[in-house]
Tab-separated table of C-alpha atoms in Angstrom:
chain	number	residue	atom	x	y	z
A	1	MET	CA	-14.151	8.567	12.819
A	2	LEU	CA	-13.214	6.904	9.680
A	3	ARG	CA	-17.253	6.052	8.939
A	4	LEU	CA	-17.766	9.646	9.430
A	5	THR	CA	-15.139	10.290	6.812
A	6	ALA	CA	-15.726	8.226	4.493
A	7	ILE	CA	-20.207	9.722	4.135
A	8	MET	CA	-18.094	13.344	4.548
A	9	ALA	CA	-16.404	12.381	1.441
A	10	ASP	CA	-19.012	11.228	-0.271
A	11	LYS	CA	-20.456	14.530	-0.738
A	12	VAL	CA	-20.486	17.018	-3.817
A	13	ILE	CA	-17.261	18.986	-4.874
A	14	THR	CA	-17.761	21.500	-6.964
A	15	PHE	CA	-15.558	21.079	-10.063
A	16	TYR	CA	-15.535	24.480	-12.776
A	17	ASP	CA	-13.426	23.226	-15.276
A	18	PHE	CA	-12.917	25.023	-18.842
A	19	PRO	CA	-16.109	25.937	-20.763
A	20	SER	CA	-16.093	23.910	-24.750
A	21	LYS	CA	-18.333	23.912	-27.451
A	22	LYS	CA	-17.697	20.829	-28.553
A	23	ASP	CA	-18.558	17.213	-27.830
A	24	GLY	CA	-15.905	14.830	-25.772
A	25	VAL	CA	-13.390	17.205	-25.768
A	26	GLU	CA	-14.766	18.888	-21.924
A	27	GLY	CA	-11.403	19.125	-19.945
A	28	TRP	CA	-9.899	20.213	-23.238
A	29	ASN	CA	-7.771	22.376	-20.121
A	30	PRO	CA	-5.285	19.848	-18.728
A	31	PHE	CA	-5.259	19.121	-15.464
A	32	PRO	CA	-3.434	17.301	-13.463
A	33	ALA	CA	-5.934	16.576	-10.359
A	34	ARG	CA	-8.519	15.467	-12.469
A	35	SER	CA	-7.465	11.815	-11.627
A	36	LYS	CA	-7.864	12.331	-7.906
A	37	ILE	CA	-11.169	14.688	-8.704
A	38	GLN	CA	-12.893	12.783	-10.503
A	39	ARG	CA	-12.934	9.929	-7.823
A	40	HIS	CA	-15.232	11.721	-5.451
A	41	PRO	CA	-18.860	12.243	-6.319
A	42	LEU	CA	-18.808	15.519	-8.760
A	43	SER	CA	-20.876	18.705	-9.679
A	44	LYS	CA	-19.234	20.444	-12.786
A	45	PRO	CA	-21.330	24.137	-12.979
A	46	SER	CA	-22.146	24.249	-17.323
A	47	GLY	CA	-23.476	27.069	-19.048
A	48	PHE	CA	-20.246	29.995	-17.206
A	49	GLU	CA	-18.070	31.242	-19.442
A	50	TYR	CA	-14.738	32.573	-19.955
A	51	PRO	CA	-16.446	36.172	-18.869
A	52	ASP	CA	-18.026	35.080	-16.094
A	53	VAL	CA	-15.907	33.070	-14.052
A	54	GLU	CA	-14.125	36.035	-12.027
A	55	LEU	CA	-17.786	36.346	-10.826
A	56	THR	CA	-19.063	32.846	-10.408
A	57	LEU	CA	-15.234	31.969	-8.692
A	58	LYS	CA	-15.964	35.679	-6.213
A	59	ALA	CA	-19.615	34.160	-5.258
A	60	ALA	CA	-18.540	31.155	-4.746
A	61	GLY	CA	-15.617	32.720	-2.265
A	62	ILE	CA	-12.732	31.348	-4.592
A	63	PRO	CA	-9.612	33.321	-3.245
A	64	PRO	CA	-7.566	34.827	-6.952
A	65	THR	CA	-4.954	32.475	-7.672
A	66	THR	CA	-2.955	35.071	-8.974
A	67	GLN	CA	-2.566	39.369	-9.923
A	68	ARG	CA	-2.739	39.697	-13.810
A	69	PRO	CA	0.523	42.168	-15.013
A	70	ASN	CA	-1.907	45.103	-14.124
A	71	GLY	CA	-1.896	44.819	-10.853
A	72	LYS	CA	-5.270	43.554	-10.279
A	73	PRO	CA	-6.336	40.072	-8.619
A	74	TRP	CA	-6.995	36.798	-11.465
A	75	TYR	CA	-9.465	34.278	-11.159
A	76	THR	CA	-8.573	31.410	-12.838
A	77	LEU	CA	-10.162	27.404	-13.456
A	78	PRO	CA	-10.144	24.959	-12.528
A	79	ALA	CA	-11.267	25.829	-8.967
A	80	ILE	CA	-13.045	23.439	-6.504
A	81	VAL	CA	-15.590	24.217	-3.365
A	82	ASP	CA	-15.885	20.880	-1.139
A	83	PRO	CA	-18.524	21.538	1.320
A	84	SER	CA	-17.236	18.770	3.179
A	85	THR	CA	-14.919	20.401	4.482
A	86	GLY	CA	-16.269	24.621	3.213
A	87	VAL	CA	-12.641	24.506	1.262
A	88	ALA	CA	-13.089	26.664	-1.502
A	89	LEU	CA	-9.220	27.351	-3.752
A	90	ALA	CA	-7.855	27.536	-7.754
A	91	ASP	CA	-4.930	26.532	-9.089
A	92	SER	CA	-3.383	23.295	-10.091
A	93	PHE	CA	-1.752	22.129	-8.012
A	94	ALA	CA	-3.463	24.272	-4.494
A	95	ILE	CA	-5.908	22.107	-5.708
A	96	ALA	CA	-3.817	18.568	-5.905
A	97	GLU	CA	-2.242	19.408	-2.647
A	98	TYR	CA	-5.376	19.889	-1.092
A	99	LEU	CA	-6.951	16.045	-2.656
A	100	ASP	CA	-4.080	14.495	-0.948
A	101	LYS	CA	-4.299	15.595	2.389
A	102	THR	CA	-7.845	15.831	2.429
A	103	TYR	CA	-8.263	12.163	1.585
A	104	PRO	CA	-5.125	10.607	1.588
A	105	ASP	CA	-7.210	7.183	1.412
A	106	LYS	CA	-7.273	7.274	-2.091
A	107	PRO	CA	-4.391	7.853	-4.438
A	108	LEU	CA	-1.651	9.986	-3.878
A	109	LEU	CA	-1.274	12.611	-6.586
A	110	MET	CA	2.114	13.461	-5.036
A	111	PRO	CA	3.551	10.087	-3.196
A	112	SER	CA	6.593	9.297	-0.937
A	113	HIS	CA	6.906	13.067	0.092
A	114	THR	CA	7.551	14.839	-3.234
A	115	LYS	CA	5.964	17.690	-3.321
A	116	ALA	CA	8.411	19.215	-3.549
A	117	LEU	CA	9.938	17.660	-6.214
A	118	GLN	CA	7.110	17.411	-8.311
A	119	THR	CA	6.203	21.595	-8.127
A	120	ALA	CA	9.896	21.858	-9.628
A	121	PHE	CA	8.982	19.041	-12.486
A	122	ASN	CA	6.114	20.709	-13.578
A	123	GLU	CA	8.488	23.844	-13.441
A	124	ALA	CA	11.181	22.030	-15.876
A	125	VAL	CA	8.580	20.438	-17.949
A	126	LEU	CA	7.061	24.282	-18.436
A	127	ALA	CA	10.299	25.201	-19.149
A	128	HIS	CA	10.168	22.521	-22.082
A	129	VAL	CA	6.729	22.574	-24.096
A	130	ARG	CA	6.664	26.710	-23.593
A	131	PRO	CA	7.146	27.214	-27.029
A	132	ILE	CA	3.752	26.042	-27.883
A	133	PHE	CA	2.155	28.647	-26.989
A	134	PRO	CA	1.727	30.969	-29.326
A	135	PHE	CA	0.900	27.634	-32.055
A	136	VAL	CA	-1.907	27.025	-30.016
A	137	LEU	CA	-3.470	29.860	-28.404
A	138	VAL	CA	-4.846	30.215	-31.365
A	139	LYS	CA	-6.148	26.517	-31.429
A	140	PHE	CA	-8.510	27.252	-28.367
A	141	CYS	CA	-10.465	29.751	-29.684
A	142	GLY	CA	-12.085	26.881	-31.744
A	143	LEU	CA	-13.063	25.013	-28.486
A	144	VAL	CA	-14.921	27.715	-27.025
A	145	HIS	CA	-18.790	29.140	-27.285
A	146	PRO	CA	-18.581	32.697	-28.492
A	147	VAL	CA	-18.672	34.923	-26.047
A	148	SER	CA	-15.708	33.143	-24.283
A	149	GLU	CA	-13.254	33.350	-27.754
A	150	GLU	CA	-15.045	37.182	-28.008
A	151	TYR	CA	-12.992	37.565	-24.565
A	152	PHE	CA	-10.378	35.155	-24.946
A	153	ARG	CA	-8.614	36.838	-27.988
A	154	ARG	CA	-9.625	40.584	-26.906
A	155	THR	CA	-7.568	39.670	-23.440
A	156	ARG	CA	-4.824	37.548	-24.859
A	157	ILE	CA	-4.161	40.646	-26.953
A	158	VAL	CA	-3.867	42.666	-24.102
A	159	LEU	CA	-1.823	40.566	-22.222
A	160	PHE	CA	0.574	39.858	-25.176
A	161	GLY	CA	0.402	42.823	-27.084
A	162	LYS	CA	-0.901	41.371	-30.566
A	163	SER	CA	-3.408	38.986	-31.657
A	164	VAL	CA	-3.274	35.426	-31.253
A	165	ASP	CA	-3.498	35.378	-34.874
A	166	GLU	CA	-0.932	37.334	-35.195
A	167	MET	CA	1.183	34.942	-32.698
A	168	VAL	CA	1.075	31.926	-34.201
A	169	PRO	CA	5.142	31.812	-36.037
A	170	GLN	CA	5.833	31.774	-39.412
A	171	GLY	CA	8.240	30.152	-42.432
A	172	GLU	CA	11.316	29.452	-40.554
A	173	ASN	CA	10.525	31.188	-36.657
A	174	ALA	CA	8.085	28.332	-37.012
A	175	LYS	CA	10.287	26.020	-38.019
A	176	GLU	CA	12.860	26.713	-35.690
A	177	GLU	CA	10.277	27.361	-31.795
A	178	TRP	CA	8.407	23.323	-33.877
A	179	LYS	CA	12.448	22.269	-33.074
A	180	LYS	CA	12.718	23.531	-30.050
A	181	LEU	CA	9.147	21.937	-28.747
A	182	GLU	CA	10.570	18.299	-30.339
A	183	GLU	CA	13.280	18.659	-28.426
A	184	GLY	CA	11.857	19.689	-25.493
A	185	PHE	CA	9.384	16.344	-25.415
A	186	GLY	CA	12.408	14.735	-26.230
A	187	LYS	CA	14.286	16.039	-23.093
A	188	ILE	CA	11.377	15.242	-20.600
A	189	ALA	CA	11.140	11.415	-22.441
A	190	GLY	CA	15.133	10.914	-21.484
A	191	TRP	CA	13.811	11.572	-17.715
A	192	MET	CA	11.574	8.933	-17.945
A	193	LYS	CA	13.687	6.625	-19.786
A	194	GLU	CA	12.160	3.419	-20.071
A	195	ASP	CA	9.669	4.267	-17.408
A	196	GLU	CA	6.322	4.487	-17.870
A	197	PHE	CA	5.056	6.271	-15.181
A	198	VAL	CA	7.578	9.511	-13.987
A	199	MET	CA	7.717	7.694	-10.785
A	200	GLY	CA	8.320	4.706	-13.074
A	201	ASP	CA	5.217	2.063	-11.784
A	202	THR	CA	3.126	4.252	-9.340
A	203	VAL	CA	0.949	7.239	-10.964
A	204	SER	CA	1.548	11.158	-9.875
A	205	PHE	CA	0.813	14.708	-10.975
A	206	ALA	CA	4.113	15.042	-12.635
A	207	ASP	CA	2.738	11.959	-14.967
A	208	PHE	CA	-0.758	13.878	-15.727
A	209	VAL	CA	1.345	16.980	-15.998
A	210	VAL	CA	2.843	15.782	-19.087
A	211	GLY	CA	-0.215	14.090	-20.425
A	212	GLY	CA	-2.163	17.428	-20.310
A	213	TRP	CA	0.594	19.403	-21.939
A	214	LEU	CA	-0.002	16.411	-24.861
A	215	ILE	CA	-3.520	16.803	-24.586
A	216	LEU	CA	-2.168	20.430	-25.033
A	217	SER	CA	-0.195	18.907	-28.374
A	218	ALA	CA	-2.949	16.801	-29.647
A	219	CYS	CA	-4.771	20.730	-30.101
A	220	LEU	CA	-2.176	21.430	-32.639
A	221	GLY	CA	-3.343	17.967	-34.838
A	222	LYS	CA	-1.311	17.457	-37.987
A	223	ARG	CA	0.420	20.603	-39.559
B	1	MET	CA	25.577	-14.110	-2.302
B	2	LEU	CA	25.001	-10.871	0.766
B	3	ARG	CA	28.354	-12.142	2.308
B	4	LEU	CA	29.987	-11.704	-0.990
B	5	THR	CA	28.843	-8.265	-2.126
B	6	ALA	CA	29.788	-6.844	1.203
B	7	ILE	CA	33.369	-7.831	0.577
B	8	MET	CA	32.921	-6.176	-3.028
B	9	ALA	CA	31.815	-3.425	-0.858
B	10	ASP	CA	34.994	-3.016	1.410
B	11	LYS	CA	36.718	-2.276	-2.180
B	12	VAL	CA	37.999	0.973	-2.411
B	13	ILE	CA	36.314	3.497	-5.220
B	14	THR	CA	38.607	5.663	-6.567
B	15	PHE	CA	37.204	9.483	-6.211
B	16	TYR	CA	38.274	12.249	-8.169
B	17	ASP	CA	37.017	15.671	-7.003
B	18	PHE	CA	38.384	18.488	-8.173
B	19	PRO	CA	41.704	20.134	-6.615
B	20	SER	CA	42.065	23.073	-3.860
B	21	LYS	CA	45.081	24.728	-2.525
B	22	LYS	CA	42.989	25.942	0.502
B	23	ASP	CA	43.085	23.677	3.790
B	24	GLY	CA	39.341	23.070	5.084
B	25	VAL	CA	37.842	23.669	1.254
B	26	GLU	CA	38.550	20.456	-0.128
B	27	GLY	CA	34.743	19.194	-2.004
B	28	TRP	CA	34.223	23.007	-2.666
B	29	ASN	CA	33.203	22.223	-6.090
B	30	PRO	CA	29.656	20.668	-5.014
B	31	PHE	CA	28.825	16.430	-6.016
B	32	PRO	CA	25.279	15.597	-4.457
B	33	ALA	CA	26.351	12.053	-4.745
B	34	ARG	CA	29.490	13.002	-2.739
B	35	SER	CA	26.761	12.018	0.497
B	36	LYS	CA	26.778	9.142	-0.427
B	37	ILE	CA	29.902	8.315	-1.691
B	38	GLN	CA	31.463	8.941	1.587
B	39	ARG	CA	29.809	5.925	2.275
B	40	HIS	CA	32.406	3.800	1.002
B	41	PRO	CA	36.521	2.842	2.311
B	42	LEU	CA	37.767	5.997	-0.698
B	43	SER	CA	40.974	6.688	-2.203
B	44	LYS	CA	41.351	10.183	-3.654
B	45	PRO	CA	44.099	11.099	-6.163
B	46	SER	CA	46.232	13.908	-5.322
B	47	GLY	CA	48.298	15.550	-7.239
B	48	PHE	CA	46.875	15.768	-10.815
B	49	GLU	CA	45.487	19.134	-11.625
B	50	TYR	CA	43.077	20.838	-14.379
B	51	PRO	CA	44.845	20.263	-17.427
B	52	ASP	CA	45.361	16.705	-16.273
B	53	VAL	CA	41.721	15.609	-15.732
B	54	GLU	CA	41.222	14.733	-19.643
B	55	LEU	CA	44.479	12.716	-19.572
B	56	THR	CA	44.106	11.308	-16.507
B	57	LEU	CA	40.408	10.391	-16.586
B	58	LYS	CA	40.952	8.787	-20.010
B	59	ALA	CA	43.685	6.654	-18.417
B	60	ALA	CA	41.260	5.183	-15.747
B	61	GLY	CA	38.945	4.740	-19.156
B	62	ILE	CA	35.973	7.047	-17.753
B	63	PRO	CA	34.682	8.661	-20.942
B	64	PRO	CA	33.491	11.662	-21.574
B	65	THR	CA	31.042	13.558	-19.260
B	66	THR	CA	29.728	15.429	-23.036
B	67	GLN	CA	30.828	17.505	-26.461
B	68	ARG	CA	33.031	21.016	-25.860
B	69	PRO	CA	31.408	23.719	-27.832
B	70	ASN	CA	33.870	22.471	-31.174
B	71	GLY	CA	33.132	18.895	-31.023
B	72	LYS	CA	35.602	17.404	-28.612
B	73	PRO	CA	34.993	14.903	-25.923
B	74	TRP	CA	34.562	17.089	-22.459
B	75	TYR	CA	35.810	15.414	-19.566
B	76	THR	CA	34.865	16.698	-15.801
B	77	LEU	CA	34.954	15.522	-12.403
B	78	PRO	CA	33.666	14.969	-10.181
B	79	ALA	CA	34.689	11.163	-11.459
B	80	ILE	CA	34.590	7.278	-10.081
B	81	VAL	CA	36.617	4.173	-10.789
B	82	ASP	CA	34.730	1.193	-8.362
B	83	PRO	CA	37.120	-2.045	-8.641
B	84	SER	CA	34.092	-4.420	-7.176
B	85	THR	CA	32.092	-3.759	-10.369
B	86	GLY	CA	35.282	-2.320	-13.248
B	87	VAL	CA	33.047	0.473	-13.761
B	88	ALA	CA	34.530	3.519	-14.525
B	89	LEU	CA	31.985	6.974	-14.785
B	90	ALA	CA	31.895	10.601	-15.452
B	91	ASP	CA	29.007	13.193	-13.658
B	92	SER	CA	27.545	13.584	-10.828
B	93	PHE	CA	24.019	12.778	-11.835
B	94	ALA	CA	25.272	9.517	-13.284
B	95	ILE	CA	27.815	8.405	-10.247
B	96	ALA	CA	24.798	9.081	-8.220
B	97	GLU	CA	22.410	6.958	-10.276
B	98	TYR	CA	25.293	3.313	-10.177
B	99	LEU	CA	25.351	3.979	-6.435
B	100	ASP	CA	21.777	3.715	-5.895
B	101	LYS	CA	21.741	1.317	-8.157
B	102	THR	CA	25.068	-0.705	-7.121
B	103	TYR	CA	24.495	-0.701	-3.390
B	104	PRO	CA	21.302	-0.557	-2.856
B	105	ASP	CA	21.984	-0.985	1.343
B	106	LYS	CA	23.431	2.192	1.556
B	107	PRO	CA	20.645	4.860	2.175
B	108	LEU	CA	19.297	6.196	-1.621
B	109	LEU	CA	19.991	8.998	-3.197
B	110	MET	CA	16.853	9.277	-5.153
B	111	PRO	CA	14.219	6.821	-2.887
B	112	SER	CA	10.470	6.058	-3.812
B	113	HIS	CA	11.830	5.611	-7.389
B	114	THR	CA	12.087	9.858	-8.344
B	115	LYS	CA	14.884	9.288	-10.327
B	116	ALA	CA	13.366	11.355	-13.137
B	117	LEU	CA	11.940	13.958	-10.532
B	118	GLN	CA	15.244	14.289	-9.929
B	119	THR	CA	16.635	15.249	-12.450
B	120	ALA	CA	13.906	17.533	-13.107
B	121	PHE	CA	14.408	19.280	-9.751
B	122	ASN	CA	18.337	19.588	-10.622
B	123	GLU	CA	17.233	20.864	-14.180
B	124	ALA	CA	14.624	23.798	-12.335
B	125	VAL	CA	17.067	24.379	-9.545
B	126	LEU	CA	19.553	25.677	-12.049
B	127	ALA	CA	17.455	28.083	-13.927
B	128	HIS	CA	17.213	30.077	-11.015
B	129	VAL	CA	21.040	29.436	-10.055
B	130	ARG	CA	21.813	30.867	-13.524
B	131	PRO	CA	23.401	34.068	-12.084
B	132	ILE	CA	25.564	33.000	-9.751
B	133	PHE	CA	27.526	32.166	-12.464
B	134	PRO	CA	29.945	35.049	-13.650
B	135	PHE	CA	29.954	35.814	-9.842
B	136	VAL	CA	31.152	33.323	-9.001
B	137	LEU	CA	33.394	32.149	-11.697
B	138	VAL	CA	36.167	34.462	-10.542
B	139	LYS	CA	36.739	33.213	-6.993
B	140	PHE	CA	37.022	29.655	-8.203
B	141	CYS	CA	40.501	30.787	-9.342
B	142	GLY	CA	41.788	32.047	-5.786
B	143	LEU	CA	40.916	28.452	-4.468
B	144	VAL	CA	42.968	26.409	-7.213
B	145	HIS	CA	46.288	25.775	-7.376
B	146	PRO	CA	48.256	28.334	-10.261
B	147	VAL	CA	48.411	25.644	-12.851
B	148	SER	CA	44.948	24.801	-12.838
B	149	GLU	CA	43.809	28.677	-12.497
B	150	GLU	CA	46.120	29.865	-15.345
B	151	TYR	CA	44.288	26.644	-17.189
B	152	PHE	CA	41.109	27.819	-16.357
B	153	ARG	CA	41.158	31.625	-17.419
B	154	ARG	CA	42.565	30.835	-20.656
B	155	THR	CA	39.304	27.588	-20.877
B	156	ARG	CA	37.294	29.864	-20.175
B	157	ILE	CA	37.691	33.056	-22.023
B	158	VAL	CA	37.239	30.128	-25.108
B	159	LEU	CA	34.047	28.925	-23.928
B	160	PHE	CA	33.386	32.570	-22.774
B	161	GLY	CA	34.703	34.595	-24.750
B	162	LYS	CA	35.656	37.502	-22.131
B	163	SER	CA	38.244	36.785	-18.974
B	164	VAL	CA	36.108	35.562	-15.164
B	165	ASP	CA	37.188	39.530	-14.308
B	166	GLU	CA	35.035	40.649	-17.304
B	167	MET	CA	32.599	38.808	-16.733
B	168	VAL	CA	31.673	39.910	-13.248
B	169	PRO	CA	29.029	42.280	-13.346
B	170	GLN	CA	29.035	45.742	-12.288
B	171	GLY	CA	27.587	48.312	-11.344
B	172	GLU	CA	22.833	48.485	-12.434
B	173	ASN	CA	23.609	45.086	-13.128
B	174	ALA	CA	24.944	44.155	-10.719
B	175	LYS	CA	22.650	44.855	-8.510
B	176	GLU	CA	19.627	43.425	-11.347
B	177	GLU	CA	21.207	39.910	-11.269
B	178	TRP	CA	22.033	39.987	-7.226
B	179	LYS	CA	17.958	40.266	-7.780
B	180	LYS	CA	17.416	37.489	-10.003
B	181	LEU	CA	19.641	35.795	-8.020
B	182	GLU	CA	18.319	36.594	-4.726
B	183	GLU	CA	14.772	35.601	-6.007
B	184	GLY	CA	15.996	32.374	-7.417
B	185	PHE	CA	16.744	30.889	-4.024
B	186	GLY	CA	13.453	32.482	-2.463
B	187	LYS	CA	11.955	30.342	-5.277
B	188	ILE	CA	13.606	27.465	-4.485
B	189	ALA	CA	12.718	27.653	-0.631
B	190	GLY	CA	9.373	28.334	-0.959
B	191	TRP	CA	8.874	24.759	-3.272
B	192	MET	CA	10.283	22.963	0.264
B	193	LYS	CA	8.304	25.462	2.478
B	194	GLU	CA	8.574	24.820	6.482
B	195	ASP	CA	10.107	21.422	5.424
B	196	GLU	CA	13.947	20.270	6.355
B	197	PHE	CA	14.315	18.418	3.191
B	198	VAL	CA	13.979	18.285	-0.543
B	199	MET	CA	11.253	15.504	-0.158
B	200	GLY	CA	9.963	16.039	3.830
B	201	ASP	CA	11.623	13.527	6.421
B	202	THR	CA	13.931	11.600	3.660
B	203	VAL	CA	17.709	13.003	2.994
B	204	SER	CA	18.264	12.738	-1.225
B	205	PHE	CA	19.280	14.271	-4.077
B	206	ALA	CA	17.806	16.959	-3.686
B	207	ASP	CA	18.602	18.600	-1.143
B	208	PHE	CA	22.621	18.133	-2.157
B	209	VAL	CA	21.974	19.966	-5.242
B	210	VAL	CA	20.498	22.819	-2.765
B	211	GLY	CA	22.864	22.518	-0.898
B	212	GLY	CA	25.914	22.403	-3.658
B	213	TRP	CA	25.057	26.020	-4.686
B	214	LEU	CA	24.794	27.057	-0.902
B	215	ILE	CA	28.539	26.258	-0.454
B	216	LEU	CA	28.951	28.003	-3.992
B	217	SER	CA	27.136	30.359	-2.706
B	218	ALA	CA	29.026	30.682	0.134
B	219	CYS	CA	32.509	31.487	-1.832
B	220	LEU	CA	31.196	34.997	-2.731
B	221	GLY	CA	31.431	35.809	0.759
B	222	LYS	CA	30.144	38.747	2.123
B	223	ARG	CA	29.518	42.314	-0.637
C-alpha cells in the first residue's frame, strides 16, 4: 500500500499558475502551497492568459473559487488537477489543505493541527497588508502579456469603479497609506518576534503567506 | 532541581481579576490564561474595585499594559504576581506566555510553537466580534459594584465621547450590527469546521479566546 501510494504520488500534477512575460519572475503571484507542490512532479500548462482562465479551468473540471460581485462564478488561479486522485481544485488554502491530507509523507504546510490558526493568521495578515493593493495593482500590468494586461485593467475598473492607475495613492494620501503598510508589516514582525519562522523552527503555510506579501512588495521596487 | 521546581511552583500566585457583585459570575470578564492559572495555588485579592486598579497594580510592582489615549500609563486586569519567580505582570497574552515558559510541565496554552499563530488568531477573532462592544458595555454595569459602575461609566465617556447607554445600537442600526456579529461568529466557526477545538483535539489559548467571547455574548442574554 505504501509502495502503491509512492507510485501514485509520482503522477504528474497539473499546476495552473499566473502567466508572466518576464523571464525569472514566474510565480510572481504569491501562492503559499507552492513550497509543497514543488516537491511533486509538475506539469505547468503555458500559453494561456488571464482571459482564458475561466474556460481553461472549466474544461479541466476545476470549480470556481467564489462569486463575482454580480453573482457569476469566479474562477481563480492557482489551481491544480491531480490525476492520482482525480481531484481538481483552485484556491491557495484549499490546495494546501488537499496536499497535506493527500501527501502527509511530505512536510506538512499546516502541522500540529494548526489549520484553523493558519486560516486566521492568513486573514489577520491580509488586514495588515491591505494598503498594498492600490500601490501594487498597476505594477501587475508590467508583468503580464498585453492580452492579460488589457483584461486585467478592464476587469479591475468593473471591480473597483476606477482604473488601476487612478487607484495609486498620491501626495499626502500616499504617505499615509505607506505608513499604514509599514505599521502592518511591523505588526506581523512583532508577532514573530525573534523567531526565524512563524512556528519557531518549523516552516508552515503562514511563512509562505508572509513571504508572498514580501514578494509582492518587491514588485513595488524603490519608491 | 526538579523537586525544587515542584516546591517553588507550589507558591501561591496572586491573581488580580475584575470585581463582580453577583454570586457565581466571578470571572465574567474573559481571560484566556485562566485555564492554566487555575492549575496553580492562587490567592485572589478581593475588595478592590475599578478605581483601585491603578494603585493596587502599582503597589504590586505590575507595569502598565499600554497607554491611555492621553498618553498616561494604562493599568489593566488581569494581572499576576508570582512569588516563585518575582514576576509581576498584566495582560492576558503576556500572562499566558509567561505561564507556558515558566511552567512547561502544565498543559501548554500555546503548544507546538504556535505563539505567533495564536496572536494572529486572537486579533482576527477580535476583528470579527468587534460589533459586540456597543451592545455589551452597558451590561458590565449590572455586574459590578456601584463604585466600579460609576468609574466605568465616567471613564467610557472620556474614551468614546458618549455614554455606554447611548452606545447601544438602536432600530435598523441594531439589526445591521447584530447581523455583522452573527456573521463574525459564523466565520470563526467556519475556521474550526467540525473540530472540537481550534487545534483539533488539543485545547489551546485560541479556544479560551473564542470561549471568552461566547461568555461575553452570554452577558447579552435574550434580545
